[in-house]
Short mmCIF file of C-alpha atoms in Angstrom, two decimals:
data_model
loop_
_atom_site.label_atom_id
_atom_site.label_comp_id
_atom_site.label_asym_id
_atom_site.label_seq_id
_atom_site.Cartn_x
_atom_site.Cartn_y
_atom_site.Cartn_z
CA MET A 1 0.00 0.00 0.00
CA ARG A 2 2.80 2.41 0.90
CA LYS A 3 4.54 1.62 -2.38
CA PHE A 4 1.33 2.40 -4.25
CA LEU A 5 0.92 5.69 -2.38
CA ARG A 6 4.50 6.70 -3.12
CA ARG A 7 3.97 5.99 -6.80
CA ALA A 8 0.70 7.92 -6.80
CA ALA A 9 2.35 10.86 -5.03
CA ALA A 10 5.22 10.84 -7.54
CA LEU A 11 2.75 10.72 -10.42
CA LEU A 12 0.76 13.62 -8.98
CA LEU A 13 3.98 15.60 -8.53
CA VAL A 14 4.96 15.03 -12.15
CA LEU A 15 1.45 15.93 -13.29
CA GLY A 16 1.48 19.10 -11.16
CA MET A 17 4.86 20.16 -12.55
CA ALA A 18 3.63 19.52 -16.10
CA ILE A 19 0.55 21.68 -15.50
CA LEU A 20 2.67 24.47 -13.99
CA ALA A 21 4.99 24.32 -16.99
CA MET A 22 1.98 24.46 -19.31
CA VAL A 23 0.58 27.45 -17.42
CA GLY A 24 3.93 29.28 -17.62
CA TYR A 25 4.35 28.51 -21.32
CA THR A 26 0.82 29.63 -22.16
CA PHE A 27 1.07 32.79 -20.04
CA SER A 28 4.26 33.86 -21.85
CA ARG A 29 2.62 33.45 -25.27
CA LEU A 30 -0.55 35.38 -24.49
CA PRO A 31 -0.61 39.16 -25.07
CA ASP A 32 -2.22 41.46 -22.52
CA THR A 33 -4.85 42.73 -24.96
CA PHE A 34 -7.01 41.16 -27.67
CA LEU A 35 -9.22 42.84 -30.26
CA VAL A 36 -12.60 41.18 -30.79
CA ALA A 37 -15.31 42.02 -33.31
CA GLU A 38 -18.54 43.39 -31.87
CA GLY A 39 -20.88 40.60 -30.77
CA GLN A 40 -18.22 37.88 -30.82
CA THR A 41 -16.52 36.09 -27.95
CA LEU A 42 -12.77 35.64 -27.64
CA THR A 43 -11.63 32.42 -29.30
CA ILE A 44 -7.92 31.69 -29.77
CA ALA A 45 -7.47 29.60 -32.90
CA PRO A 46 -3.72 28.88 -32.57
CA MET A 47 -4.15 27.82 -28.93
CA PRO A 48 -7.36 25.72 -28.83
CA TRP A 49 -6.60 24.48 -25.31
CA VAL A 50 -7.11 28.03 -23.99
CA ARG A 51 -10.59 29.47 -23.53
CA ALA A 52 -12.54 31.75 -21.23
CA ALA A 53 -13.02 30.41 -17.71
CA ASP A 54 -16.63 31.66 -17.48
CA GLN A 55 -18.22 31.10 -20.87
CA SER A 56 -21.67 32.35 -19.93
CA GLU A 57 -20.39 35.64 -18.43
CA ILE A 58 -18.15 36.28 -21.42
CA ALA A 59 -21.02 35.61 -23.80
CA ARG A 60 -23.14 38.11 -21.87
CA GLN A 61 -20.46 40.80 -22.01
CA ALA A 62 -19.78 40.13 -25.69
CA SER A 63 -23.40 40.80 -26.52
CA ALA A 64 -23.66 43.85 -24.26
CA VAL A 65 -20.40 45.78 -24.88
CA PRO A 66 -20.46 47.92 -28.05
CA ALA A 67 -17.53 48.74 -30.33
CA GLY A 68 -15.10 51.04 -28.52
CA GLY A 69 -15.72 49.37 -25.15
CA SER A 70 -13.75 46.68 -23.39
CA TYR A 71 -14.00 44.06 -20.67
CA ASN A 72 -11.71 41.60 -18.89
CA THR A 73 -11.52 37.94 -19.82
CA THR A 74 -9.87 35.30 -17.63
CA LEU A 75 -8.30 32.69 -19.88
CA ALA A 76 -7.83 29.17 -18.59
CA LEU A 77 -6.41 25.85 -19.71
CA TRP A 78 -9.37 23.89 -21.10
CA GLY A 79 -11.51 26.52 -19.41
CA VAL A 80 -10.58 25.17 -15.96
CA ILE A 81 -7.06 26.17 -14.84
CA PRO A 82 -6.70 30.00 -14.84
CA VAL A 83 -3.71 31.33 -16.76
CA LYS A 84 -4.12 35.04 -17.40
CA THR A 85 -6.67 37.83 -17.30
CA VAL A 86 -6.55 39.88 -20.50
CA ARG A 87 -8.25 43.02 -21.74
CA THR A 88 -10.74 42.37 -24.53
CA VAL A 89 -11.31 45.44 -26.70
CA VAL A 90 -14.42 45.42 -28.88
CA VAL A 91 -13.88 46.80 -32.39
CA ASP A 92 -15.69 47.05 -35.70
CA ARG A 93 -14.67 44.68 -38.45
CA ARG A 94 -12.37 46.53 -40.86
CA VAL A 95 -12.20 46.09 -44.62
CA VAL A 96 -9.17 47.15 -46.66
CA ALA A 97 -8.08 46.84 -50.30
CA VAL A 98 -5.49 44.03 -50.45
CA CYS A 99 -2.79 44.95 -53.00
CA GLY A 100 0.31 42.76 -53.44
CA MET A 101 1.74 45.07 -56.11
CA PRO A 102 5.35 46.29 -56.11
CA PHE A 103 6.10 49.89 -55.24
CA GLY A 104 9.16 52.09 -55.07
CA ILE A 105 10.06 54.03 -51.95
CA LYS A 106 12.09 57.25 -51.88
CA MET A 107 12.96 58.51 -48.42
CA PHE A 108 14.88 61.51 -47.11
CA SER A 109 16.17 61.28 -43.57
CA ASP A 110 15.86 63.62 -40.63
CA GLY A 111 19.55 64.06 -39.93
CA ALA A 112 22.69 62.61 -41.50
CA LEU A 113 23.45 58.95 -40.86
CA VAL A 114 27.09 58.08 -40.16
CA VAL A 115 28.02 55.28 -42.58
CA GLY A 116 31.82 55.40 -42.46
CA PHE A 117 35.04 57.17 -41.53
CA SER A 118 38.02 58.28 -43.58
CA ASP A 119 41.26 59.57 -42.04
CA ILE A 120 42.26 63.09 -43.06
CA ARG A 121 45.83 63.92 -44.09
CA SER A 122 46.64 67.11 -42.21
CA VAL A 123 49.89 69.02 -41.77
CA SER A 124 50.52 67.10 -38.56
CA GLY A 125 49.72 63.68 -40.01
CA TYR A 126 46.66 61.49 -40.49
CA CYS A 127 43.77 61.98 -38.04
CA ASN A 128 40.03 61.57 -37.75
CA PRO A 129 38.31 64.23 -35.61
CA ALA A 130 34.83 62.70 -35.84
CA ARG A 131 35.89 59.24 -34.72
CA GLU A 132 38.16 60.64 -32.01
CA ALA A 133 35.14 62.59 -30.70
CA GLY A 134 33.30 59.29 -30.14
CA LEU A 135 30.99 59.18 -33.15
CA GLU A 136 30.17 55.67 -34.39
CA MET A 137 28.65 53.99 -37.42
CA GLY A 138 24.88 54.25 -37.18
CA ASP A 139 24.81 57.56 -35.28
CA TRP A 140 22.47 60.28 -36.58
CA ILE A 141 24.04 63.75 -36.67
CA LEU A 142 21.19 66.15 -35.87
CA SER A 143 22.91 69.54 -35.53
CA VAL A 144 26.32 71.21 -35.65
CA ASN A 145 26.88 74.46 -33.71
CA GLY A 146 23.10 74.83 -33.40
CA ALA A 147 22.45 74.49 -37.15
CA ARG A 148 20.03 71.71 -38.06
CA ILE A 149 21.55 68.97 -40.21
CA THR A 150 19.23 67.36 -42.77
CA GLY A 151 21.85 65.95 -45.12
CA ASN A 152 25.31 65.97 -46.64
CA ASP A 153 25.21 69.58 -47.80
CA ASP A 154 24.21 70.90 -44.38
CA LEU A 155 27.02 69.01 -42.65
CA ARG A 156 29.63 70.10 -45.19
CA LYS A 157 28.54 73.74 -44.87
CA ALA A 158 28.61 73.67 -41.05
CA ILE A 159 32.14 72.23 -40.99
CA GLN A 160 33.45 74.78 -43.47
CA GLU A 161 31.88 77.65 -41.53
CA SER A 162 33.41 76.41 -38.30
CA GLY A 163 36.87 76.26 -39.86
CA PRO A 164 39.56 75.50 -37.26
CA ASP A 165 37.21 76.17 -34.36
CA PRO A 166 35.58 73.35 -32.33
CA CYS A 167 32.15 72.09 -33.49
CA THR A 168 29.45 71.19 -30.99
CA VAL A 169 27.64 68.17 -32.43
CA VAL A 170 24.25 66.86 -31.28
CA TYR A 171 23.70 63.28 -32.39
CA SER A 172 21.36 60.38 -31.68
CA ARG A 173 22.37 56.80 -30.93
CA ASP A 174 19.79 54.08 -30.35
CA GLY A 175 17.16 56.79 -29.92
CA VAL A 176 19.10 58.65 -27.21
CA GLN A 177 20.51 62.12 -27.92
CA ALA A 178 24.03 63.04 -26.88
CA VAL A 179 26.52 65.87 -27.44
CA THR A 180 30.17 65.77 -28.43
CA THR A 181 32.78 68.14 -29.85
CA PHE A 182 35.30 67.82 -32.65
CA THR A 183 37.65 70.30 -34.30
CA PRO A 184 37.84 70.14 -38.11
CA VAL A 185 41.30 69.88 -39.67
CA THR A 186 42.62 71.16 -42.98
CA ASP A 187 42.94 68.50 -45.68
CA VAL A 188 46.34 69.18 -47.30
CA SER A 189 45.09 67.75 -50.62
CA ASP A 190 42.57 70.54 -51.28
CA GLY A 191 42.76 72.98 -48.36
CA SER A 192 39.20 72.33 -47.17
CA PHE A 193 38.16 71.66 -43.57
CA ARG A 194 37.05 68.09 -42.88
CA ALA A 195 35.99 65.89 -39.97
CA GLY A 196 36.64 62.47 -41.51
CA VAL A 197 33.05 61.21 -41.49
CA TRP A 198 30.90 59.79 -44.31
CA VAL A 199 27.14 60.29 -44.03
CA ARG A 200 23.99 59.38 -45.95
CA ASP A 201 20.74 61.33 -46.04
CA SER A 202 18.45 59.44 -48.39
CA SER A 203 17.38 55.93 -49.34
CA ALA A 204 15.43 54.21 -52.09
CA GLY A 205 14.19 50.68 -52.56
CA VAL A 206 11.50 48.33 -53.80
CA GLY A 207 8.92 46.53 -51.67
CA THR A 208 5.39 45.18 -51.83
CA LEU A 209 2.26 47.13 -50.96
CA THR A 210 0.16 45.24 -48.41
CA PHE A 211 -3.11 47.18 -48.30
CA VAL A 212 -4.82 50.52 -48.72
CA ASP A 213 -7.52 51.60 -46.27
CA ASN A 214 -9.78 53.60 -48.56
CA THR A 215 -11.73 55.01 -45.60
CA THR A 216 -8.64 56.86 -44.31
CA GLY A 217 -6.55 57.00 -47.48
CA MET A 218 -3.66 55.26 -45.68
CA PHE A 219 -1.43 52.63 -47.24
CA ALA A 220 0.77 50.05 -45.51
CA GLY A 221 3.61 48.03 -46.94
CA LEU A 222 6.85 46.13 -46.36
CA GLY A 223 5.99 44.83 -42.86
CA HIS A 224 9.29 46.13 -41.48
CA SER A 225 11.22 49.38 -41.53
CA ILE A 226 13.51 50.62 -44.28
CA SER A 227 17.05 50.41 -42.95
CA ASP A 228 20.38 51.70 -44.17
CA VAL A 229 22.21 49.01 -46.13
CA ASP A 230 25.57 49.69 -44.43
CA THR A 231 24.57 50.20 -40.79
CA GLY A 232 21.24 48.38 -40.48
CA GLU A 233 19.80 51.48 -38.78
CA SER A 234 16.19 52.44 -39.57
CA ILE A 235 15.98 55.61 -41.63
CA ALA A 236 14.77 58.54 -39.50
CA LEU A 237 12.12 59.96 -41.82
CA ARG A 238 11.99 63.62 -42.84
CA SER A 239 10.02 63.13 -46.06
CA GLY A 240 9.31 60.44 -48.60
CA GLU A 241 7.12 59.27 -51.44
CA ILE A 242 6.11 56.11 -53.26
CA VAL A 243 6.11 55.55 -57.01
CA PRO A 244 4.93 52.75 -59.33
CA VAL A 245 7.41 49.93 -60.00
CA GLU A 246 7.70 47.24 -62.66
CA ILE A 247 9.43 43.95 -61.81
CA ILE A 248 11.86 43.15 -64.64
CA GLY A 249 13.44 40.00 -63.22
CA TYR A 250 14.59 38.17 -60.13
CA GLU A 251 17.42 36.20 -58.64
CA ALA A 252 16.23 32.90 -57.20
CA GLY A 253 16.93 32.26 -53.55
CA ARG A 254 19.36 29.57 -52.44
CA VAL A 255 20.62 28.38 -49.08
CA GLY A 256 22.70 31.23 -47.70
CA ASP A 257 21.52 33.63 -50.42
CA PRO A 258 17.93 34.92 -50.15
CA GLY A 259 17.71 36.16 -53.75
CA GLN A 260 15.87 39.31 -54.79
CA LEU A 261 13.33 40.90 -57.10
CA LYS A 262 14.72 43.32 -59.67
CA GLY A 263 12.52 46.34 -60.27
CA ARG A 264 12.63 49.68 -62.00
CA PHE A 265 10.64 52.80 -61.28
CA ALA A 266 7.87 52.83 -63.89
CA SER A 267 7.24 56.53 -63.31
CA GLN A 268 8.72 59.45 -61.41
CA ILE A 269 5.24 60.69 -60.55
CA ALA A 270 4.53 59.97 -56.89
CA VAL A 271 1.33 58.08 -56.08
CA GLY A 272 1.64 58.50 -52.33
CA THR A 273 3.40 60.29 -49.48
CA VAL A 274 5.35 58.42 -46.81
CA LEU A 275 4.34 59.43 -43.28
CA GLY A 276 6.03 56.76 -41.21
CA ASN A 277 8.98 54.35 -41.33
CA ASP A 278 8.15 52.07 -38.42
CA ALA A 279 9.44 48.70 -37.22
CA THR A 280 6.12 47.26 -38.45
CA GLY A 281 6.25 48.75 -41.95
CA VAL A 282 6.15 51.81 -44.17
CA TYR A 283 2.98 53.91 -44.05
CA GLY A 284 1.52 56.95 -45.74
CA THR A 285 -1.30 58.44 -47.76
CA VAL A 286 -2.20 57.65 -51.35
CA ARG A 287 -2.84 60.35 -53.94
CA THR A 288 -4.74 58.12 -56.36
CA LEU A 289 -6.71 54.87 -56.26
CA LEU A 290 -4.29 51.94 -56.40
CA GLY A 291 -6.77 49.11 -56.84
CA GLY A 292 -6.86 45.91 -54.85
CA GLN A 293 -9.41 43.40 -53.60
CA ASP A 294 -11.56 44.33 -50.60
CA MET A 295 -11.10 41.95 -47.69
CA THR A 296 -11.83 41.83 -43.98
CA VAL A 297 -8.82 42.13 -41.69
CA ALA A 298 -8.55 39.15 -39.34
CA GLN A 299 -7.83 39.58 -35.66
CA ALA A 300 -4.54 38.01 -34.56
CA GLN A 301 -6.19 35.22 -32.56
CA GLU A 302 -8.16 34.13 -35.65
CA VAL A 303 -5.02 33.16 -37.56
CA GLU A 304 -4.30 29.45 -37.43
CA GLU A 305 -1.74 26.97 -38.64
CA GLY A 306 -2.62 25.56 -42.03
CA PRO A 307 -3.03 26.48 -45.71
CA ALA A 308 -2.99 30.13 -46.81
CA ARG A 309 -2.10 32.22 -49.85
CA ILE A 310 0.21 35.13 -50.54
CA LEU A 311 -0.36 37.81 -53.17
CA THR A 312 2.89 38.97 -54.75
CA THR A 313 4.46 40.09 -58.01
CA ILE A 314 7.48 38.41 -59.60
CA GLU A 315 6.95 39.77 -63.12
CA GLY A 316 5.59 43.06 -64.43
CA SER A 317 3.23 44.91 -62.12
CA GLU A 318 0.30 42.50 -61.75
CA PRO A 319 0.27 40.41 -58.56
CA LYS A 320 -0.63 36.70 -58.53
CA TRP A 321 -1.74 34.27 -55.83
CA TYR A 322 0.59 31.56 -54.54
CA GLN A 323 -0.02 28.77 -52.02
CA VAL A 324 1.77 28.73 -48.65
CA GLU A 325 1.44 26.91 -45.33
CA ILE A 326 1.37 28.80 -42.04
CA GLU A 327 3.52 26.61 -39.81
CA GLN A 328 3.52 28.64 -36.60
CA VAL A 329 1.50 31.46 -35.03
CA THR A 330 2.93 33.46 -32.11
CA LEU A 331 0.49 35.84 -30.42
CA SER A 332 3.09 37.60 -28.26
CA ARG A 333 4.01 41.04 -29.67
CA GLN A 334 7.63 41.00 -28.47
CA ASP A 335 8.83 40.59 -32.06
CA PRO A 336 5.94 41.64 -34.32
CA ASN A 337 7.89 40.91 -37.52
CA ARG A 338 8.00 37.22 -36.62
CA ASN A 339 4.47 36.45 -35.45
CA LEU A 340 4.01 34.03 -38.33
CA VAL A 341 6.24 31.36 -39.82
CA LEU A 342 5.20 30.33 -43.31
CA ARG A 343 6.46 27.90 -45.93
CA VAL A 344 5.96 28.27 -49.67
CA THR A 345 4.24 25.20 -51.12
CA ASP A 346 3.29 26.58 -54.54
CA PRO A 347 5.19 24.59 -57.24
CA GLY A 348 5.22 27.53 -59.64
CA LEU A 349 6.73 29.99 -57.15
CA LEU A 350 9.27 27.41 -55.92
CA ALA A 351 10.37 26.69 -59.48
CA ALA A 352 10.71 30.39 -60.31
CA THR A 353 12.22 32.07 -57.24
CA GLY A 354 12.97 29.16 -54.91
CA GLY A 355 10.48 30.61 -52.42
CA ILE A 356 10.61 34.02 -50.72
CA VAL A 357 13.09 36.61 -52.00
CA GLN A 358 13.95 40.19 -51.07
CA GLY A 359 11.36 42.58 -52.44
CA MET A 360 8.45 40.32 -51.44
CA SER A 361 8.34 41.97 -48.01
CA GLY A 362 4.82 43.27 -47.55
CA SER A 363 3.16 40.60 -49.68
CA PRO A 364 -0.34 40.05 -48.21
CA ILE A 365 -1.07 36.72 -46.51
CA VAL A 366 -4.71 35.61 -46.82
CA GLN A 367 -6.41 32.75 -44.98
CA ASN A 368 -10.08 31.78 -45.01
CA GLY A 369 -10.87 34.80 -47.16
CA ARG A 370 -9.39 37.30 -44.68
CA LEU A 371 -6.19 39.35 -44.67
CA VAL A 372 -4.17 37.86 -41.82
CA GLY A 373 -0.71 39.31 -42.33
CA ALA A 374 2.20 40.24 -44.57
CA VAL A 375 5.53 38.62 -45.43
CA THR A 376 8.45 40.31 -43.63
CA HIS A 377 11.64 38.25 -43.95
CA VAL A 378 13.03 35.14 -45.60
CA LEU A 379 14.97 32.50 -43.68
CA VAL A 380 18.45 32.84 -45.20
CA ASN A 381 19.23 29.15 -44.74
CA ASP A 382 15.87 28.04 -46.16
CA PRO A 383 14.39 30.38 -48.81
CA THR A 384 11.20 28.29 -48.96
CA ARG A 385 10.30 29.62 -45.51
CA GLY A 386 9.88 33.08 -44.04
CA TYR A 387 8.32 35.23 -41.35
CA GLY A 388 5.18 37.32 -41.31
CA ILE A 389 3.51 40.10 -39.32
CA PHE A 390 -0.16 40.29 -38.33
CA ALA A 391 -2.28 42.54 -40.54
CA GLU A 392 -3.96 43.71 -37.34
CA THR A 393 -0.62 45.16 -36.17
CA MET A 394 -0.08 47.05 -39.42
CA LEU A 395 -3.64 48.41 -39.40
CA GLU A 396 -3.19 49.70 -35.83
CA MET A 397 -0.08 51.67 -36.87
CA ALA A 398 -1.81 52.99 -40.00
CA ASP A 399 -4.68 54.24 -37.81
CA GLN A 400 -2.26 55.94 -35.40
CA LEU A 401 -0.54 57.81 -38.21
CA ALA A 402 -3.88 58.78 -39.75
CA GLU A 403 -4.94 60.27 -36.39
CA GLN A 404 -1.62 62.15 -36.08
CA LYS A 405 -2.06 63.54 -39.59
CA MET A 406 -5.56 64.77 -38.78
CA ALA A 407 -4.41 66.29 -35.47
CA GLY A 408 -1.38 67.94 -37.04
#
């Protein structure tokens, strides 16, 4: 009997530890807030073992709380073991025009991005005032001696005006402003004053347009920010515009080489204005109707593992549908660019590009007739697979920028 009790106690201990581990795992993967359509209860498709602890109370609140309101929901394992209480925000279903077409992005930065250093040959030997002052690759130079710096010309002018006198430099690093001082030196090769720093103030590239919200006139694309090719730093936006693009070819992806779409600007006439270069994508307003297919935007918890489609363009300017499989859904917003893991299953796309290539970022992901997300990155060691962001996340940022535009 004692042996049986010891075994039973050990089994209960193991079971208890397993449940605690399950609770901890589930808690870490659940966000603090969910958006739910008016009249619907919270159901978490990628985590079917999690549901509301009090189904009848949640059903009552779901039917009583209008769009714009919210209520708390206690989520539990199998509806029994409490895990986390989350805020449930009631919203209207949103419909956007799903695009999938390529577009060109021209951006001008707010400040001058440090992309390199070059030693100056002065009368006393080689030196580099900027680097000696503590500036690093990826820093944004914002002002010199109180003069705002918006690009190369501003920086060059400020250094020449300072001459041999010290320059007070305000710069930003990782979002934190700091101040340093350097003294320009005379370059013996041409007699000009220099600081030994290379900067960049603009960027251009090709991506895929995810959607246009015709009710606000906002577009969203890319699913991640535009970053400088040398430093990896996101471009601090001063102004920007989007133009039509035609895809003229592609390099297929291989293991270790993600490949890329090759595009050319089909026109210099801007079709939209860039308002934001955010970690979740590029956003702005359109100046003309860009087309697209109207679709409902899915809430994050409605996305599930299984078949889906992406809309992308690998030739010309007309997007086509391709089959993919959503292999993993992560509800936590710690890394919004990697909420989805998808694998290309379409034979035609695999034969052509090998899977996902650079330039497909922003390609809409559709499941069960709803826009669920956008492609963000390719897995370098497996071009058939890539990451995606929730469409809900991109729509939230588009709404924020639309509100800021109206307020400003």
